[in-house]
mmCIF file with all atom_site columns, C-alpha atoms in Angstrom:
data_model
loop_
_atom_site.group_PDB
_atom_site.id
_atom_site.type_symbol
_atom_site.label_atom_id
_atom_site.label_alt_id
_atom_site.label_comp_id
_atom_site.label_asym_id
_atom_site.label_entity_id
_atom_site.label_seq_id
_atom_site.pdbx_PDB_ins_code
_atom_site.Cartn_x
_atom_site.Cartn_y
_atom_site.Cartn_z
_atom_site.occupancy
_atom_site.B_iso_or_equiv
_atom_site.pdbx_formal_charge
_atom_site.auth_seq_id
_atom_site.auth_comp_id
_atom_site.auth_asym_id
_atom_site.auth_atom_id
_atom_site.pdbx_PDB_model_num
ATOM 1   C CA . ARG A 1 1   ? 4.372   14.009  -32.459 1.00 0.00 ? 1250 ARG A CA 1
ATOM 2   C CA . GLY A 1 2   ? 6.473   15.380  -29.576 1.00 0.00 ? 1251 GLY A CA 1
ATOM 3   C CA . GLN A 1 3   ? 4.893   16.966  -26.558 1.00 0.00 ? 1252 GLN A CA 1
ATOM 4   C CA . THR A 1 4   ? 5.575   20.604  -25.627 1.00 0.00 ? 1253 THR A CA 1
ATOM 5   C CA . ARG A 1 5   ? 5.262   22.763  -22.554 1.00 0.00 ? 1254 ARG A CA 1
ATOM 6   C CA . SER A 1 6   ? 4.841   26.518  -22.256 1.00 0.00 ? 1255 SER A CA 1
ATOM 7   C CA . ARG A 1 7   ? 5.115   29.350  -19.763 1.00 0.00 ? 1256 ARG A CA 1
ATOM 8   C CA . SER A 1 8   ? 4.261   33.036  -19.719 1.00 0.00 ? 1257 SER A CA 1
ATOM 9   C CA . ARG A 1 9   ? 4.872   36.213  -17.738 1.00 0.00 ? 1258 ARG A CA 1
ATOM 10  C CA . ALA A 1 10  ? 3.273   39.633  -17.628 1.00 0.00 ? 1259 ALA A CA 1
ATOM 11  C CA . CYS A 1 11  ? 4.676   43.091  -17.019 1.00 0.00 ? 1260 CYS A CA 1
ATOM 12  C CA . THR A 1 12  ? 2.707   43.676  -13.814 1.00 0.00 ? 1261 THR A CA 1
ATOM 13  C CA . CYS A 1 13  ? 5.219   43.878  -10.965 1.00 0.00 ? 1262 CYS A CA 1
ATOM 14  C CA . PRO A 1 14  ? 4.677   46.796  -11.204 1.00 0.00 ? 1263 PRO A CA 1
ATOM 15  C CA . THR A 1 15  ? 2.743   47.853  -14.300 1.00 0.00 ? 1264 THR A CA 1
ATOM 16  C CA . PRO A 1 16  ? 4.391   50.871  -15.997 1.00 0.00 ? 1265 PRO A CA 1
ATOM 17  C CA . GLN A 1 17  ? 2.822   54.073  -14.636 1.00 0.00 ? 1266 GLN A CA 1
ATOM 18  C CA . HIS A 1 18  ? 3.217   57.831  -14.945 1.00 0.00 ? 1267 HIS A CA 1
ATOM 19  C CA . GLY A 1 19  ? 5.378   57.642  -18.080 1.00 0.00 ? 1268 GLY A CA 1
ATOM 20  C CA . GLY A 1 20  ? 7.581   54.771  -16.882 1.00 0.00 ? 1269 GLY A CA 1
ATOM 21  C CA . ALA A 1 21  ? 9.222   52.533  -19.503 1.00 0.00 ? 1270 ALA A CA 1
ATOM 22  C CA . PRO A 1 22  ? 7.527   49.208  -20.339 1.00 0.00 ? 1271 PRO A CA 1
ATOM 23  C CA . CYS A 1 23  ? 9.265   45.891  -19.731 1.00 0.00 ? 1272 CYS A CA 1
ATOM 24  C CA . THR A 1 24  ? 11.892  45.002  -22.335 1.00 0.00 ? 1273 THR A CA 1
ATOM 25  C CA . GLY A 1 25  ? 11.284  42.257  -24.932 1.00 0.00 ? 1274 GLY A CA 1
ATOM 26  C CA . GLU A 1 26  ? 8.458   41.414  -27.291 1.00 0.00 ? 1275 GLU A CA 1
ATOM 27  C CA . THR A 1 27  ? 4.990   40.948  -25.873 1.00 0.00 ? 1276 THR A CA 1
ATOM 28  C CA . GLY A 1 28  ? 1.896   39.197  -27.168 1.00 0.00 ? 1277 GLY A CA 1
ATOM 29  C CA . GLU A 1 29  ? -1.717  39.455  -26.129 1.00 0.00 ? 1278 GLU A CA 1
ATOM 30  C CA . ALA A 1 30  ? -2.442  41.492  -23.008 1.00 0.00 ? 1279 ALA A CA 1
ATOM 31  C CA . GLY A 1 31  ? 1.196   42.543  -22.827 1.00 0.00 ? 1280 GLY A CA 1
ATOM 32  C CA . ALA A 1 32  ? 2.437   39.072  -21.794 1.00 0.00 ? 1281 ALA A CA 1
ATOM 33  C CA . GLN A 1 33  ? 5.518   37.178  -22.940 1.00 0.00 ? 1282 GLN A CA 1
ATOM 34  C CA . HIS A 1 34  ? 5.184   33.485  -23.891 1.00 0.00 ? 1283 HIS A CA 1
ATOM 35  C CA . GLN A 1 35  ? 7.771   30.711  -24.236 1.00 0.00 ? 1284 GLN A CA 1
ATOM 36  C CA . ARG A 1 36  ? 7.298   27.215  -25.623 1.00 0.00 ? 1285 ARG A CA 1
ATOM 37  C CA . GLU A 1 37  ? 9.720   24.281  -25.734 1.00 0.00 ? 1286 GLU A CA 1
ATOM 38  C CA . ALA A 1 38  ? 9.781   20.547  -26.315 1.00 0.00 ? 1287 ALA A CA 1
ATOM 39  C CA . CYS A 1 39  ? 9.320   18.383  -23.241 1.00 0.00 ? 1288 CYS A CA 1
ATOM 40  C CA . PRO A 1 40  ? 12.647  17.031  -21.904 1.00 0.00 ? 1289 PRO A CA 1
ATOM 41  C CA . SER A 1 41  ? 11.449  13.414  -22.125 1.00 0.00 ? 1290 SER A CA 1
ATOM 42  C CA . SER A 1 42  ? 9.011   11.331  -24.167 1.00 0.00 ? 1291 SER A CA 1
ATOM 43  C CA . ALA A 1 43  ? 6.958   10.340  -21.119 1.00 0.00 ? 1292 ALA A CA 1
ATOM 44  C CA . MET A 1 44  ? 3.361   9.628   -22.045 1.00 0.00 ? 1293 MET A CA 1
ATOM 45  C CA . CYS A 1 45  ? 0.219   9.745   -19.975 1.00 0.00 ? 1294 CYS A CA 1
ATOM 46  C CA . PRO A 1 46  ? -0.435  6.516   -18.007 1.00 0.00 ? 1295 PRO A CA 1
ATOM 47  C CA . VAL A 1 47  ? -2.664  3.988   -19.770 1.00 0.00 ? 1296 VAL A CA 1
ATOM 48  C CA . ASP A 1 48  ? -4.641  1.430   -17.774 1.00 0.00 ? 1297 ASP A CA 1
ATOM 49  C CA . GLY A 1 49  ? -4.168  -2.234  -18.674 1.00 0.00 ? 1298 GLY A CA 1
ATOM 50  C CA . ALA A 1 50  ? -6.895  -4.295  -20.340 1.00 0.00 ? 1299 ALA A CA 1
ATOM 51  C CA . TRP A 1 51  ? -7.402  -8.075  -20.467 1.00 0.00 ? 1300 TRP A CA 1
ATOM 52  C CA . GLY A 1 52  ? -6.802  -10.120 -23.574 1.00 0.00 ? 1301 GLY A CA 1
ATOM 53  C CA . PRO A 1 53  ? -9.227  -12.968 -24.366 1.00 0.00 ? 1302 PRO A CA 1
ATOM 54  C CA . TRP A 1 54  ? -9.344  -16.115 -22.251 1.00 0.00 ? 1303 TRP A CA 1
ATOM 55  C CA . GLY A 1 55  ? -7.147  -18.904 -23.571 1.00 0.00 ? 1304 GLY A CA 1
ATOM 56  C CA . PRO A 1 56  ? -8.497  -22.413 -24.222 1.00 0.00 ? 1305 PRO A CA 1
ATOM 57  C CA . TRP A 1 57  ? -9.182  -24.798 -21.361 1.00 0.00 ? 1306 TRP A CA 1
ATOM 58  C CA . SER A 1 58  ? -6.284  -27.140 -20.690 1.00 0.00 ? 1307 SER A CA 1
ATOM 59  C CA . SER A 1 59  ? -6.692  -30.873 -21.030 1.00 0.00 ? 1308 SER A CA 1
ATOM 60  C CA . CYS A 1 60  ? -8.209  -32.463 -17.954 1.00 0.00 ? 1309 CYS A CA 1
ATOM 61  C CA . ASP A 1 61  ? -5.820  -33.482 -15.202 1.00 0.00 ? 1310 ASP A CA 1
ATOM 62  C CA . THR A 1 62  ? -7.377  -36.817 -14.329 1.00 0.00 ? 1311 THR A CA 1
ATOM 63  C CA . CYS A 1 63  ? -5.915  -36.909 -10.823 1.00 0.00 ? 1312 CYS A CA 1
ATOM 64  C CA . LEU A 1 64  ? -6.801  -33.347 -9.855  1.00 0.00 ? 1313 LEU A CA 1
ATOM 65  C CA . GLY A 1 65  ? -10.063 -33.746 -11.713 1.00 0.00 ? 1314 GLY A CA 1
ATOM 66  C CA . GLN A 1 66  ? -9.929  -30.264 -13.211 1.00 0.00 ? 1315 GLN A CA 1
ATOM 67  C CA . SER A 1 67  ? -8.673  -28.136 -16.070 1.00 0.00 ? 1316 SER A CA 1
ATOM 68  C CA . HIS A 1 68  ? -7.482  -24.533 -16.238 1.00 0.00 ? 1317 HIS A CA 1
ATOM 69  C CA . ARG A 1 69  ? -7.440  -21.529 -18.517 1.00 0.00 ? 1318 ARG A CA 1
ATOM 70  C CA . SER A 1 70  ? -5.825  -18.117 -18.200 1.00 0.00 ? 1319 SER A CA 1
ATOM 71  C CA . ARG A 1 71  ? -5.722  -14.668 -19.752 1.00 0.00 ? 1320 ARG A CA 1
ATOM 72  C CA . ALA A 1 72  ? -3.093  -11.935 -19.911 1.00 0.00 ? 1321 ALA A CA 1
ATOM 73  C CA . CYS A 1 73  ? -3.259  -8.239  -19.081 1.00 0.00 ? 1322 CYS A CA 1
ATOM 74  C CA . SER A 1 74  ? -1.803  -7.415  -22.479 1.00 0.00 ? 1323 SER A CA 1
ATOM 75  C CA . GLN A 1 75  ? -4.274  -5.345  -24.546 1.00 0.00 ? 1324 GLN A CA 1
ATOM 76  C CA . PRO A 1 76  ? -2.556  -3.106  -23.620 1.00 0.00 ? 1325 PRO A CA 1
ATOM 77  C CA . PRO A 1 77  ? -0.194  -4.295  -20.892 1.00 0.00 ? 1326 PRO A CA 1
ATOM 78  C CA . THR A 1 78  ? -0.025  -2.077  -17.815 1.00 0.00 ? 1327 THR A CA 1
ATOM 79  C CA . PRO A 1 79  ? 2.622   0.607   -18.473 1.00 0.00 ? 1328 PRO A CA 1
ATOM 80  C CA . GLU A 1 80  ? 4.362   2.635   -15.793 1.00 0.00 ? 1329 GLU A CA 1
ATOM 81  C CA . GLY A 1 81  ? 1.725   4.552   -13.880 1.00 0.00 ? 1330 GLY A CA 1
ATOM 82  C CA . GLY A 1 82  ? -1.277  2.741   -15.362 1.00 0.00 ? 1331 GLY A CA 1
ATOM 83  C CA . ARG A 1 83  ? -3.712  0.704   -13.284 1.00 0.00 ? 1332 ARG A CA 1
ATOM 84  C CA . PRO A 1 84  ? -3.522  -3.120  -13.532 1.00 0.00 ? 1333 PRO A CA 1
ATOM 85  C CA . CYS A 1 85  ? -6.309  -5.193  -15.029 1.00 0.00 ? 1334 CYS A CA 1
ATOM 86  C CA . PRO A 1 86  ? -9.000  -5.836  -12.404 1.00 0.00 ? 1335 PRO A CA 1
ATOM 87  C CA . GLY A 1 87  ? -10.214 -9.349  -11.687 1.00 0.00 ? 1336 GLY A CA 1
ATOM 88  C CA . SER A 1 88  ? -8.908  -12.873 -12.115 1.00 0.00 ? 1337 SER A CA 1
ATOM 89  C CA . HIS A 1 89  ? -6.173  -14.074 -14.466 1.00 0.00 ? 1338 HIS A CA 1
ATOM 90  C CA . THR A 1 90  ? -6.885  -17.800 -14.148 1.00 0.00 ? 1339 THR A CA 1
ATOM 91  C CA . GLN A 1 91  ? -9.912  -20.081 -13.827 1.00 0.00 ? 1340 GLN A CA 1
ATOM 92  C CA . SER A 1 92  ? -10.310 -23.755 -12.934 1.00 0.00 ? 1341 SER A CA 1
ATOM 93  C CA . ARG A 1 93  ? -13.246 -26.114 -13.379 1.00 0.00 ? 1342 ARG A CA 1
ATOM 94  C CA . PRO A 1 94  ? -13.942 -29.806 -12.812 1.00 0.00 ? 1343 PRO A CA 1
ATOM 95  C CA . CYS A 1 95  ? -13.459 -32.232 -15.683 1.00 0.00 ? 1344 CYS A CA 1
ATOM 96  C CA . GLN A 1 96  ? -16.428 -32.254 -18.012 1.00 0.00 ? 1345 GLN A CA 1
ATOM 97  C CA . ASP A 1 97  ? -16.654 -35.998 -18.600 1.00 0.00 ? 1346 ASP A CA 1
ATOM 98  C CA . ASN A 1 98  ? -16.304 -39.214 -16.635 1.00 0.00 ? 1347 ASN A CA 1
ATOM 99  C CA . SER A 1 99  ? -14.245 -41.144 -19.179 1.00 0.00 ? 1348 SER A CA 1
ATOM 100 C CA . THR A 1 100 ? -10.943 -41.241 -17.243 1.00 0.00 ? 1349 THR A CA 1
ATOM 101 C CA . ARG A 1 101 ? -10.063 -41.833 -13.621 1.00 0.00 ? 1350 ARG A CA 1
ATOM 102 C CA . CYS A 1 102 ? -6.922  -41.379 -11.606 1.00 0.00 ? 1351 CYS A CA 1
ATOM 103 C CA . THR A 1 103 ? -5.375  -44.630 -10.434 1.00 0.00 ? 1352 THR A CA 1
ATOM 104 C CA . ASP A 1 104 ? -2.607  -43.126 -8.268  1.00 0.00 ? 1353 ASP A CA 1
ATOM 105 C CA . CYS A 1 105 ? -3.339  -40.006 -6.211  1.00 0.00 ? 1354 CYS A CA 1
ATOM 106 C CA . GLY A 1 106 ? -0.027  -38.399 -5.228  1.00 0.00 ? 1355 GLY A CA 1
ATOM 107 C CA . GLY A 1 107 ? 1.129   -35.506 -3.060  1.00 0.00 ? 1356 GLY A CA 1
ATOM 108 C CA . GLY A 1 108 ? -0.882  -36.621 -0.038  1.00 0.00 ? 1357 GLY A CA 1
ATOM 109 C CA . GLN A 1 109 ? -4.179  -36.709 -1.937  1.00 0.00 ? 1358 GLN A CA 1
ATOM 110 C CA . SER A 1 110 ? -6.819  -39.419 -1.854  1.00 0.00 ? 1359 SER A CA 1
ATOM 111 C CA . LEU A 1 111 ? -9.693  -40.358 -4.153  1.00 0.00 ? 1360 LEU A CA 1
ATOM 112 C CA . HIS A 1 112 ? -12.929 -38.474 -3.483  1.00 0.00 ? 1361 HIS A CA 1
ATOM 113 C CA . PRO A 1 113 ? -15.970 -40.338 -4.842  1.00 0.00 ? 1362 PRO A CA 1
ATOM 114 C CA . CYS A 1 114 ? -17.672 -37.106 -5.968  1.00 0.00 ? 1363 CYS A CA 1
ATOM 115 C CA . GLY A 1 115 ? -14.652 -34.865 -6.364  1.00 0.00 ? 1364 GLY A CA 1
ATOM 116 C CA . GLN A 1 116 ? -13.494 -32.029 -4.115  1.00 0.00 ? 1365 GLN A CA 1
ATOM 117 C CA . PRO A 1 117 ? -15.529 -28.817 -3.754  1.00 0.00 ? 1366 PRO A CA 1
ATOM 118 C CA . CYS A 1 118 ? -14.023 -25.325 -4.054  1.00 0.00 ? 1367 CYS A CA 1
ATOM 119 C CA . PRO A 1 119 ? -11.497 -24.280 -2.957  1.00 0.00 ? 1368 PRO A CA 1
ATOM 120 C CA . ARG A 1 120 ? -9.297  -27.108 -4.224  1.00 0.00 ? 1369 ARG A CA 1
ATOM 121 C CA . SER A 1 121 ? -5.923  -25.350 -4.145  1.00 0.00 ? 1370 SER A CA 1
ATOM 122 C CA . CYS A 1 122 ? -4.218  -22.469 -2.331  1.00 0.00 ? 1371 CYS A CA 1
ATOM 123 C CA . GLN A 1 123 ? -4.457  -20.466 -5.544  1.00 0.00 ? 1372 GLN A CA 1
ATOM 124 C CA . ASP A 1 124 ? -8.257  -20.709 -5.368  1.00 0.00 ? 1373 ASP A CA 1
ATOM 125 C CA . LEU A 1 125 ? -8.152  -18.484 -2.266  1.00 0.00 ? 1374 LEU A CA 1
ATOM 126 C CA . SER A 1 126 ? -6.809  -15.568 -4.311  1.00 0.00 ? 1375 SER A CA 1
ATOM 127 C CA . PRO A 1 127 ? -9.038  -12.891 -5.897  1.00 0.00 ? 1376 PRO A CA 1
ATOM 128 C CA . GLY A 1 128 ? -6.897  -13.477 -9.002  1.00 0.00 ? 1377 GLY A CA 1
ATOM 129 C CA . SER A 1 129 ? -8.248  -17.012 -9.434  1.00 0.00 ? 1378 SER A CA 1
ATOM 130 C CA . VAL A 1 130 ? -11.798 -18.289 -9.865  1.00 0.00 ? 1379 VAL A CA 1
ATOM 131 C CA . CYS A 1 131 ? -12.692 -21.850 -8.846  1.00 0.00 ? 1380 CYS A CA 1
ATOM 132 C CA . GLN A 1 132 ? -15.820 -22.949 -10.672 1.00 0.00 ? 1381 GLN A CA 1
ATOM 133 C CA . PRO A 1 133 ? -18.057 -25.558 -9.017  1.00 0.00 ? 1382 PRO A CA 1
ATOM 134 C CA . GLY A 1 134 ? -18.798 -28.810 -10.757 1.00 0.00 ? 1383 GLY A CA 1
ATOM 135 C CA . SER A 1 135 ? -22.001 -29.891 -12.432 1.00 0.00 ? 1384 SER A CA 1
ATOM 136 C CA . ALA A 1 136 ? -24.797 -31.620 -10.563 1.00 0.00 ? 1385 ALA A CA 1
ATOM 137 C CA . GLY A 1 137 ? -23.310 -34.990 -11.511 1.00 0.00 ? 1386 GLY A CA 1
ATOM 138 C CA . CYS A 1 138 ? -20.924 -36.970 -9.348  1.00 0.00 ? 1387 CYS A CA 1
ATOM 139 C CA . GLN A 1 139 ? -17.402 -37.483 -10.728 1.00 0.00 ? 1388 GLN A CA 1
ATOM 140 C CA . PRO A 1 140 ? -14.538 -39.006 -8.739  1.00 0.00 ? 1389 PRO A CA 1
ATOM 141 C CA . SER A 1 141 ? -11.225 -37.167 -8.511  1.00 0.00 ? 1390 SER A CA 1
ATOM 142 C CA . CYS A 1 142 ? -8.252  -36.823 -6.222  1.00 0.00 ? 1391 CYS A CA 1
ATOM 143 C CA . GLY A 1 143 ? -8.288  -34.212 -3.497  1.00 0.00 ? 1392 GLY A CA 1
ATOM 144 C CA . CYS A 1 144 ? -6.550  -33.173 -0.307  1.00 0.00 ? 1393 CYS A CA 1
ATOM 145 C CA . PRO A 1 145 ? -7.757  -34.138 3.169   1.00 0.00 ? 1394 PRO A CA 1
ATOM 146 C CA . LEU A 1 146 ? -10.058 -31.795 5.064   1.00 0.00 ? 1395 LEU A CA 1
ATOM 147 C CA . GLY A 1 147 ? -8.188  -28.689 6.219   1.00 0.00 ? 1396 GLY A CA 1
ATOM 148 C CA . GLN A 1 148 ? -5.537  -28.934 3.467   1.00 0.00 ? 1397 GLN A CA 1
ATOM 149 C CA . LEU A 1 149 ? -5.236  -27.584 -0.080  1.00 0.00 ? 1398 LEU A CA 1
ATOM 150 C CA . SER A 1 150 ? -3.026  -28.368 -3.047  1.00 0.00 ? 1399 SER A CA 1
ATOM 151 C CA . GLN A 1 151 ? 0.059   -26.211 -3.660  1.00 0.00 ? 1400 GLN A CA 1
ATOM 152 C CA . ASP A 1 152 ? 2.965   -27.088 -5.949  1.00 0.00 ? 1401 ASP A CA 1
ATOM 153 C CA . GLY A 1 153 ? 1.583   -30.616 -6.300  1.00 0.00 ? 1402 GLY A CA 1
ATOM 154 C CA . LEU A 1 154 ? 1.455   -31.296 -2.556  1.00 0.00 ? 1403 LEU A CA 1
ATOM 155 C CA . CYS A 1 155 ? -1.263  -31.101 0.070   1.00 0.00 ? 1404 CYS A CA 1
ATOM 156 C CA . VAL A 1 156 ? -0.420  -28.403 2.599   1.00 0.00 ? 1405 VAL A CA 1
ATOM 157 C CA . PRO A 1 157 ? -2.254  -26.959 5.629   1.00 0.00 ? 1406 PRO A CA 1
ATOM 158 C CA . LEU A 1 158 ? -3.903  -23.580 5.069   1.00 0.00 ? 1407 LEU A CA 1
ATOM 159 C CA . ALA A 1 159 ? -1.207  -21.901 7.175   1.00 0.00 ? 1408 ALA A CA 1
ATOM 160 C CA . ARG A 1 160 ? 1.357   -22.735 4.443   1.00 0.00 ? 1409 ARG A CA 1
ATOM 161 C CA . CYS A 1 161 ? -0.653  -21.311 1.533   1.00 0.00 ? 1410 CYS A CA 1
ATOM 162 C CA . ARG A 1 162 ? 0.948   -18.412 -0.350  1.00 0.00 ? 1411 ARG A CA 1
ATOM 163 C CA . CYS A 1 163 ? -1.047  -15.242 -1.098  1.00 0.00 ? 1412 CYS A CA 1
ATOM 164 C CA . GLN A 1 164 ? -1.496  -13.333 -4.352  1.00 0.00 ? 1413 GLN A CA 1
ATOM 165 C CA . TYR A 1 165 ? -1.784  -9.566  -4.751  1.00 0.00 ? 1414 TYR A CA 1
ATOM 166 C CA . GLN A 1 166 ? -1.637  -6.811  -7.402  1.00 0.00 ? 1415 GLN A CA 1
ATOM 167 C CA . PRO A 1 167 ? 1.240   -4.357  -6.753  1.00 0.00 ? 1416 PRO A CA 1
ATOM 168 C CA . GLY A 1 168 ? -0.244  -1.754  -9.115  1.00 0.00 ? 1417 GLY A CA 1
ATOM 169 C CA . ALA A 1 169 ? -3.514  -1.734  -7.213  1.00 0.00 ? 1418 ALA A CA 1
ATOM 170 C CA . MET A 1 170 ? -1.591  -1.080  -3.976  1.00 0.00 ? 1419 MET A CA 1
ATOM 171 C CA . GLY A 1 171 ? 0.557   1.672   -5.441  1.00 0.00 ? 1420 GLY A CA 1
ATOM 172 C CA . ILE A 1 172 ? 3.875   -0.184  -5.142  1.00 0.00 ? 1421 ILE A CA 1
ATOM 173 C CA . PRO A 1 173 ? 6.440   -1.201  -7.810  1.00 0.00 ? 1422 PRO A CA 1
ATOM 174 C CA . GLU A 1 174 ? 6.161   -4.576  -9.509  1.00 0.00 ? 1423 GLU A CA 1
ATOM 175 C CA . ASN A 1 175 ? 8.676   -7.350  -8.796  1.00 0.00 ? 1424 ASN A CA 1
ATOM 176 C CA . GLN A 1 176 ? 8.839   -9.892  -11.626 1.00 0.00 ? 1425 GLN A CA 1
ATOM 177 C CA . SER A 1 177 ? 10.600  -12.428 -9.390  1.00 0.00 ? 1426 SER A CA 1
ATOM 178 C CA . ARG A 1 178 ? 7.315   -12.749 -7.474  1.00 0.00 ? 1427 ARG A CA 1
ATOM 179 C CA . SER A 1 179 ? 5.168   -13.158 -10.572 1.00 0.00 ? 1428 SER A CA 1
ATOM 180 C CA . ALA A 1 180 ? 2.129   -15.421 -10.214 1.00 0.00 ? 1429 ALA A CA 1
ATOM 181 C CA . GLY A 1 181 ? 1.202   -16.647 -13.678 1.00 0.00 ? 1430 GLY A CA 1
ATOM 182 C CA . SER A 1 182 ? 2.393   -15.068 -16.925 1.00 0.00 ? 1431 SER A CA 1
ATOM 183 C CA . ARG A 1 183 ? 4.413   -11.861 -16.945 1.00 0.00 ? 1432 ARG A CA 1
ATOM 184 C CA . PHE A 1 184 ? 1.255   -10.069 -18.080 1.00 0.00 ? 1433 PHE A CA 1
ATOM 185 C CA . SER A 1 185 ? -0.943  -11.325 -15.230 1.00 0.00 ? 1434 SER A CA 1
ATOM 186 C CA . SER A 1 186 ? -0.156  -8.298  -12.959 1.00 0.00 ? 1435 SER A CA 1
ATOM 187 C CA . TRP A 1 187 ? -0.451  -10.645 -9.933  1.00 0.00 ? 1436 TRP A CA 1
ATOM 188 C CA . GLU A 1 188 ? 2.432   -11.535 -7.612  1.00 0.00 ? 1437 GLU A CA 1
ATOM 189 C CA . SER A 1 189 ? 2.792   -13.917 -4.664  1.00 0.00 ? 1438 SER A CA 1
ATOM 190 C CA . LEU A 1 190 ? 3.776   -13.615 -1.001  1.00 0.00 ? 1439 LEU A CA 1
ATOM 191 C CA . GLU A 1 191 ? 5.011   -16.328 1.345   1.00 0.00 ? 1440 GLU A CA 1
ATOM 192 C CA . PRO A 1 192 ? 3.005   -17.080 4.517   1.00 0.00 ? 1441 PRO A CA 1
ATOM 193 C CA . GLY A 1 193 ? 3.690   -14.437 7.173   1.00 0.00 ? 1442 GLY A CA 1
ATOM 194 C CA . GLU A 1 194 ? 5.361   -12.100 4.680   1.00 0.00 ? 1443 GLU A CA 1
ATOM 195 C CA . VAL A 1 195 ? 4.396   -8.424  4.889   1.00 0.00 ? 1444 VAL A CA 1
ATOM 196 C CA . ILE A 1 196 ? 3.929   -5.961  2.029   1.00 0.00 ? 1445 ILE A CA 1
ATOM 197 C CA . THR A 1 197 ? 3.394   -2.248  2.640   1.00 0.00 ? 1446 THR A CA 1
ATOM 198 C CA . GLY A 1 198 ? 1.786   0.215   0.259   1.00 0.00 ? 1447 GLY A CA 1
ATOM 199 C CA . PRO A 1 199 ? 1.152   3.959   0.629   1.00 0.00 ? 1448 PRO A CA 1
ATOM 200 C CA . CYS A 1 200 ? -2.109  3.284   2.506   1.00 0.00 ? 1449 CYS A CA 1
ATOM 201 C CA . ASP A 1 201 ? -2.078  -0.437  3.399   1.00 0.00 ? 1450 ASP A CA 1
ATOM 202 C CA . ASN A 1 202 ? 0.021   -2.728  5.562   1.00 0.00 ? 1451 ASN A CA 1
ATOM 203 C CA . CYS A 1 203 ? -0.760  -6.311  4.487   1.00 0.00 ? 1452 CYS A CA 1
ATOM 204 C CA . THR A 1 204 ? 0.278   -9.719  5.855   1.00 0.00 ? 1453 THR A CA 1
ATOM 205 C CA . CYS A 1 205 ? -0.157  -13.085 4.131   1.00 0.00 ? 1454 CYS A CA 1
ATOM 206 C CA . VAL A 1 206 ? -2.262  -15.284 6.436   1.00 0.00 ? 1455 VAL A CA 1
ATOM 207 C CA . ALA A 1 207 ? -3.468  -18.734 5.325   1.00 0.00 ? 1456 ALA A CA 1
ATOM 208 C CA . GLY A 1 208 ? -3.548  -17.806 1.627   1.00 0.00 ? 1457 GLY A CA 1
ATOM 209 C CA . ILE A 1 209 ? -5.467  -14.559 2.158   1.00 0.00 ? 1458 ILE A CA 1
ATOM 210 C CA . LEU A 1 210 ? -3.947  -11.081 2.340   1.00 0.00 ? 1459 LEU A CA 1
ATOM 211 C CA . GLN A 1 211 ? -4.980  -9.407  5.606   1.00 0.00 ? 1460 GLN A CA 1
ATOM 212 C CA . CYS A 1 212 ? -4.651  -5.620  5.300   1.00 0.00 ? 1461 CYS A CA 1
ATOM 213 C CA . GLN A 1 213 ? -4.821  -2.704  7.713   1.00 0.00 ? 1462 GLN A CA 1
ATOM 214 C CA . GLU A 1 214 ? -4.880  0.958   6.757   1.00 0.00 ? 1463 GLU A CA 1
ATOM 215 C CA . VAL A 1 215 ? -1.651  2.831   7.457   1.00 0.00 ? 1464 VAL A CA 1
ATOM 216 C CA . PRO A 1 216 ? -2.216  5.525   10.143  1.00 0.00 ? 1465 PRO A CA 1
ATOM 217 C CA . GLY A 1 217 ? -2.286  9.020   8.705   1.00 0.00 ? 1466 GLY A CA 1
ATOM 218 C CA . CYS A 1 218 ? -3.198  7.868   5.193   1.00 0.00 ? 1467 CYS A CA 1
ATOM 219 C CA . PRO A 1 219 ? -5.386  10.476  3.450   1.00 0.00 ? 1468 PRO A CA 1
ATOM 220 C CA . ASP A 1 220 ? -9.040  9.497   3.247   1.00 0.00 ? 1469 ASP A CA 1
ATOM 221 C CA . PRO A 1 221 ? -10.629 9.400   -0.218  1.00 0.00 ? 1470 PRO A CA 1
ATOM 222 C CA . GLY A 1 222 ? -12.508 12.518  -1.188  1.00 0.00 ? 1471 GLY A CA 1
ATOM 223 C CA . GLU A 1 223 ? -16.272 12.752  -1.055  1.00 0.00 ? 1472 GLU A CA 1
ATOM 224 C CA . TRP A 1 224 ? -18.713 15.046  -2.845  1.00 0.00 ? 1473 TRP A CA 1
#
């Protein structure tokens, strides 16, 4: 059903006095005139996004020694004006069995006798990703040298790690060309040193983590 808007006016500037004629036109309650019309557009109230269920865990990558799963902000997706889904859109965990081993670690990685602890990749530095620790057992897997993390299949120093952020949470428009994950993830990526500015935050990507400072003059949140 279409939305409507209304307006009213009253014969009070001035009110008829001393035998003066009333305002022209029909009046309703309390001598006021009312008008109603259909809204000029079909814009609806903003609806916040909600996560769909987690997908299945991927098959184990024997060289990385981990598997992944993801979920989409799609039930409903975040419409214009709605807040994005809070929390992570992807998870990783170590392989759950010791039946296979990597025979050729690539991308600058080497074999770790008991696997690599979190974080294992640049993506693990993001609030949008959760790196789960392994079990108490010891399972060999490939990993990057100390001071480096995996990104795009290569070991890179922390200074080259990209950052992830949620545009909707910062009050800025989305840019699908920056999408990190599925188009419903609501997370986007920034290159190292790149700056993104929202209404109240000025953020720079530093070593895979978004470093933010409040914009001067930004209104403080209200308090009771």
